[in-house]
Short mmCIF file of C-alpha atoms in Angstrom, two decimals:
data_model
loop_
_atom_site.label_atom_id
_atom_site.label_comp_id
_atom_site.label_asym_id
_atom_site.label_seq_id
_atom_site.Cartn_x
_atom_site.Cartn_y
_atom_site.Cartn_z
CA UNK U 283 -9.36 16.17 -27.11
CA UNK U 284 -12.78 16.16 -25.49
CA UNK U 285 -12.58 17.15 -21.79
CA UNK U 286 -15.39 15.76 -19.51
CA UNK U 287 -16.37 17.53 -16.34
CA UNK U 288 -18.52 15.75 -13.78
CA UNK U 289 -20.63 17.43 -11.02
CA UNK U 290 -20.90 17.34 -8.13
CA UNK U 291 -17.65 15.93 -7.02
CA UNK U 292 -19.38 14.24 -4.06
CA UNK U 293 -23.06 13.60 -3.58
CA UNK U 294 -24.15 12.69 -0.01
CA UNK U 295 -27.55 10.94 0.03
CA UNK U 296 -29.47 8.44 2.02
CA UNK U 297 -30.71 4.95 0.77
CA UNK U 298 -33.93 5.31 -1.07
CA UNK U 299 -33.22 8.78 -2.34
CA UNK U 300 -32.82 9.80 -5.99
CA UNK U 301 -29.29 10.56 -7.28
CA UNK U 302 -28.70 12.90 -10.25
CA UNK U 303 -25.14 12.97 -11.64
CA UNK U 304 -24.03 15.32 -14.35
CA UNK U 305 -21.40 14.94 -17.13
CA UNK U 306 -20.60 17.89 -19.35
CA UNK U 307 -18.32 17.73 -22.42
CA UNK U 308 -16.12 20.47 -23.81
CA UNK U 309 -17.41 19.82 -27.20
CA UNK U 310 -20.38 17.90 -28.66
CA UNK U 311 -20.10 14.11 -28.28
CA UNK U 312 -20.85 12.48 -31.65
CA UNK U 313 -23.80 10.09 -31.78
CA UNK U 314 -24.22 10.28 -28.09
CA UNK U 315 -21.19 7.94 -27.65
CA UNK U 316 -21.28 8.47 -23.87
CA UNK U 317 -20.98 5.67 -21.22
CA UNK U 318 -21.31 5.54 -17.44
CA UNK U 319 -19.32 3.27 -15.23
CA UNK U 320 -19.62 2.51 -11.52
CA UNK U 321 -16.53 1.61 -9.42
CA UNK U 322 -16.29 0.29 -5.94
CA UNK U 323 -13.08 0.35 -3.85
CA UNK U 324 -10.55 -2.25 -4.95
CA UNK U 325 -12.66 -3.29 -8.04
CA UNK U 326 -12.53 -2.49 -11.74
CA UNK U 327 -15.17 -0.24 -13.15
CA UNK U 328 -18.54 -1.80 -14.27
CA UNK U 329 -20.36 -0.63 -17.31
CA UNK U 330 -23.78 0.76 -16.50
CA UNK U 331 -24.88 2.77 -19.50
CA UNK U 332 -23.68 3.11 -23.10
CA UNK U 333 -24.98 5.19 -26.02
CA UNK U 334 -25.97 7.76 -23.38
CA UNK U 335 -29.15 5.97 -22.41
CA UNK U 336 -28.88 2.14 -23.05
CA UNK U 337 -28.45 -0.03 -19.95
CA UNK U 338 -25.72 -2.59 -20.17
CA UNK U 339 -26.63 -6.30 -19.64
CA UNK U 340 -27.76 -7.03 -16.12
CA UNK U 341 -28.04 -3.46 -14.95
CA UNK U 342 -31.16 -2.74 -12.77
CA UNK U 343 -33.67 -0.37 -14.30
CA UNK U 344 -33.21 2.11 -11.40
CA UNK U 345 -30.20 3.24 -13.42
CA UNK U 346 -31.04 5.50 -16.29
CA UNK U 347 -29.05 7.79 -18.67
CA UNK U 348 -30.06 10.72 -20.70
CA UNK U 349 -28.70 13.64 -22.64
CA UNK U 350 -27.05 14.55 -25.93
CA UNK U 351 -24.52 16.94 -27.35
CA UNK U 352 -22.50 18.24 -24.43
CA UNK U 353 -24.78 17.48 -21.46
CA UNK U 354 -25.47 14.11 -19.99
CA UNK U 355 -27.12 12.83 -16.81
CA UNK U 356 -27.06 9.55 -14.86
CA UNK U 357 -30.04 9.05 -12.58
CA UNK U 358 -30.40 6.47 -9.94
CA UNK U 359 -34.02 6.52 -9.00
CA UNK U 360 -33.83 4.95 -5.52
CA UNK U 361 -30.40 4.38 -4.00
CA UNK U 362 -29.76 0.88 -2.80
CA UNK U 363 -26.94 0.29 -0.27
CA UNK U 364 -24.80 -1.33 -3.02
CA UNK U 365 -25.00 1.87 -5.18
CA UNK U 366 -22.70 3.93 -2.99
CA UNK U 367 -19.63 4.21 -5.17
CA UNK U 368 -17.76 6.35 -7.69
CA UNK U 369 -19.26 7.00 -11.10
CA UNK U 370 -17.40 7.91 -14.21
CA UNK U 371 -18.55 9.06 -17.54
CA UNK U 372 -16.68 8.30 -20.65
CA UNK U 373 -16.94 9.58 -24.20
CA UNK U 374 -15.91 7.32 -27.13
CA UNK U 375 -16.94 9.44 -30.03
CA UNK U 376 -13.59 11.06 -30.44
CA UNK U 377 -10.69 8.95 -29.09
CA UNK U 378 -11.50 7.96 -25.52
CA UNK U 379 -11.67 10.18 -22.41
CA UNK U 380 -13.04 9.77 -18.89
CA UNK U 381 -14.52 12.29 -16.52
CA UNK U 382 -12.89 12.81 -13.12
CA UNK U 383 -15.81 10.96 -11.28
CA UNK U 384 -18.56 11.62 -8.85
CA UNK U 385 -18.46 9.93 -5.49
CA UNK U 386 -21.86 8.99 -4.11
CA UNK U 387 -21.62 8.39 -0.42
CA UNK U 388 -23.96 7.65 2.48
CA UNK U 389 -25.42 10.76 4.24
CA UNK Q 50 -17.69 -14.99 -21.32
CA UNK Q 51 -14.23 -13.33 -21.65
CA UNK Q 52 -12.09 -13.14 -18.62
CA UNK Q 53 -8.91 -11.08 -18.18
CA UNK Q 54 -5.95 -11.39 -15.75
CA UNK Q 55 -3.06 -8.99 -15.62
CA UNK Q 56 0.42 -10.06 -14.47
CA UNK Q 57 3.82 -8.45 -14.18
CA UNK Q 58 6.19 -6.69 -11.71
CA UNK Q 59 4.62 -4.55 -9.07
CA UNK Q 60 7.72 -2.46 -8.72
CA UNK Q 61 9.65 -0.75 -11.54
CA UNK Q 62 12.66 1.55 -11.27
CA UNK Q 63 12.53 5.05 -12.81
CA UNK Q 64 13.76 5.28 -16.42
CA UNK Q 65 13.10 1.51 -17.00
CA UNK Q 66 10.38 -0.16 -19.01
CA UNK Q 67 7.15 -1.25 -17.46
CA UNK Q 68 5.95 -4.59 -18.85
CA UNK Q 69 2.56 -6.20 -18.20
CA UNK Q 70 0.80 -9.18 -19.64
CA UNK Q 71 -2.92 -9.86 -19.81
CA UNK Q 72 -4.09 -13.47 -20.21
CA UNK Q 73 -7.37 -13.97 -21.87
CA UNK Q 74 -9.68 -16.94 -21.12
CA UNK Q 75 -13.06 -17.76 -22.36
CA UNK Q 76 -12.23 -16.73 -25.88
CA UNK Q 77 -9.51 -16.66 -28.43
CA UNK Q 78 -7.49 -13.42 -28.73
CA UNK Q 79 -7.19 -14.03 -32.48
CA UNK Q 80 -10.91 -14.21 -33.14
CA UNK Q 81 -12.21 -11.09 -34.89
CA UNK Q 82 -13.99 -8.19 -33.40
CA UNK Q 83 -12.22 -7.70 -30.09
CA UNK Q 84 -10.27 -4.62 -29.16
CA UNK Q 85 -7.66 -5.51 -26.50
CA UNK Q 86 -7.03 -2.52 -24.37
CA UNK Q 87 -5.03 -1.12 -21.49
CA UNK Q 88 -6.46 1.53 -19.08
CA UNK Q 89 -4.71 2.95 -15.98
CA UNK Q 90 -5.89 4.65 -12.85
CA UNK Q 91 -3.50 6.76 -10.74
CA UNK Q 92 -3.94 6.31 -7.05
CA UNK Q 93 -7.14 7.97 -5.83
CA UNK Q 94 -7.66 9.44 -9.31
CA UNK Q 95 -9.69 8.96 -12.51
CA UNK Q 96 -9.14 6.63 -15.44
CA UNK Q 97 -6.76 7.07 -18.42
CA UNK Q 98 -7.01 5.24 -21.71
CA UNK Q 99 -3.61 3.93 -22.78
CA UNK Q 100 -4.40 2.24 -26.07
CA UNK Q 101 -5.68 -0.92 -27.80
CA UNK Q 102 -4.69 -3.46 -30.27
CA UNK Q 103 -7.06 -5.17 -32.77
CA UNK Q 104 -6.74 -8.84 -33.49
CA UNK Q 105 -5.38 -7.91 -36.92
CA UNK Q 106 -2.44 -6.00 -35.22
CA UNK Q 107 -3.58 -2.47 -35.79
CA UNK Q 108 -3.13 -0.31 -32.75
CA UNK Q 109 -4.32 3.02 -31.26
CA UNK Q 110 -2.38 4.80 -28.58
CA UNK Q 111 -3.29 7.77 -26.40
CA UNK Q 112 -1.39 10.74 -27.98
CA UNK Q 113 -0.08 11.74 -24.56
CA UNK Q 114 1.67 8.35 -24.11
CA UNK Q 115 2.20 7.38 -27.79
CA UNK Q 116 6.02 7.92 -27.78
CA UNK Q 117 6.49 5.48 -24.90
CA UNK Q 118 3.83 2.80 -25.41
CA UNK Q 119 3.75 -0.46 -27.31
CA UNK Q 120 0.91 -3.01 -27.16
CA UNK Q 121 1.31 -6.35 -28.80
CA UNK Q 122 -0.43 -9.69 -28.97
CA UNK Q 123 0.91 -13.29 -28.55
CA UNK Q 124 -1.70 -15.54 -30.13
CA UNK Q 125 0.14 -18.69 -29.11
CA UNK Q 126 -0.31 -17.85 -25.44
CA UNK Q 127 -3.67 -16.04 -25.74
CA UNK Q 128 -2.11 -12.97 -24.29
CA UNK Q 129 -1.66 -9.37 -25.05
CA UNK Q 130 0.98 -7.07 -23.53
CA UNK Q 131 1.83 -3.51 -22.51
CA UNK Q 132 5.28 -1.93 -22.56
CA UNK Q 133 5.77 1.60 -21.30
CA UNK Q 134 9.28 2.95 -21.55
CA UNK Q 135 11.16 5.58 -19.61
CA UNK Q 136 8.77 5.45 -16.59
CA UNK Q 137 8.75 7.98 -13.80
CA UNK Q 138 6.83 8.21 -10.53
CA UNK Q 139 3.95 9.73 -12.59
CA UNK Q 140 3.43 6.32 -14.13
CA UNK Q 141 2.55 4.77 -10.71
CA UNK Q 142 -0.94 3.44 -11.13
CA UNK Q 143 -3.29 0.49 -11.21
CA UNK Q 144 -3.16 -0.90 -14.72
CA UNK Q 145 -6.15 -2.65 -16.09
CA UNK Q 146 -6.41 -4.74 -19.23
CA UNK Q 147 -9.89 -4.56 -20.76
CA UNK Q 148 -11.79 -5.35 -23.92
CA UNK Q 149 -14.83 -4.70 -25.99
CA UNK Q 150 -16.36 -6.42 -28.99
CA UNK Q 151 -16.76 -4.60 -32.20
CA UNK Q 152 -17.59 -1.22 -30.76
CA UNK Q 153 -16.92 0.62 -27.48
CA UNK Q 154 -17.36 1.02 -24.58
CA UNK Q 155 -15.31 -1.53 -22.58
CA UNK Q 156 -17.41 -4.10 -20.94
CA UNK Q 157 -14.80 -6.57 -19.83
CA UNK Q 158 -12.09 -5.64 -17.33
CA UNK Q 159 -9.29 -7.42 -15.54
CA UNK Q 160 -9.03 -6.99 -11.76
CA UNK Q 161 -6.18 -4.48 -12.13
CA UNK Q 162 -2.59 -4.59 -10.94
CA UNK Q 163 -0.72 -1.83 -9.11
CA UNK Q 164 2.61 -0.87 -10.52
CA UNK Q 165 4.80 1.43 -8.47
CA UNK Q 166 7.69 3.34 -9.94
CA UNK Q 167 10.36 3.80 -7.41
CA UNK Q 168 14.04 3.30 -6.86
#
C-alpha cells in the first residue's frame, strides 16, 4: 500500500499570501496518478487537481499542482477567503489512498 | 450532472451490520463507465476508500475491510448500497457515496451521512 504524508499539518496564512502544500508518497506514484481535494467543514471533498497538475472543471487558476514520482505540491498563488479549508492528496495509481490532510487557516 | 444522496440508519449497534443506500439522479446507474464508490471519514480525521462497484457488477474492496464489506447495485431503483458487517466503534464515521466516470479520481460526491456505532 502506498502511504501518503502531507506537510505541514497546519498552515497559517493571510488572504493574498501564497500557500505551498506538500504530499510525499512512500513509493513512486505511477503515471502521476495524484489528485488534490479541498474540504470545508460539513461538506464533501471537492476535486481540485488530477493527474498531478490538471485542474478539474471550474477550478480557478490560482490553484496549481506539480510533481512526480514521490513528491507532489499544491500551490495556491493568492489565498482568497474561501480557500481556507483542509486539503487532501490522493493517489490512484495503486489502489486508492489518501493523505492525512493539511489545514490552511487564517493567520 | 450526476447527483448522489446517501440514506440509512444513523445509529448501529456493535456487532450488527451497517447498511447504507445511495440514490443516483441525473444519470442511469446501469449506463457504462461509472464506478460507484463508498468512502468514509472518521470524525476529525482523513478519508478512507471502502470500495467500488462497476455497472457490470465487478467490485473492488479495500483489503483492510474486504472481509466485512459488500457493495451492490439495484438498477430498478437506480441505487447502490453498502453493507459493513460486525461493526465496532471504530466504524463510526461519515460515509460518502461517490463516483467517477471511466477513470479516477472521484469527482462526484454525496453530502455524506454520519453513522455512529454505539449500544
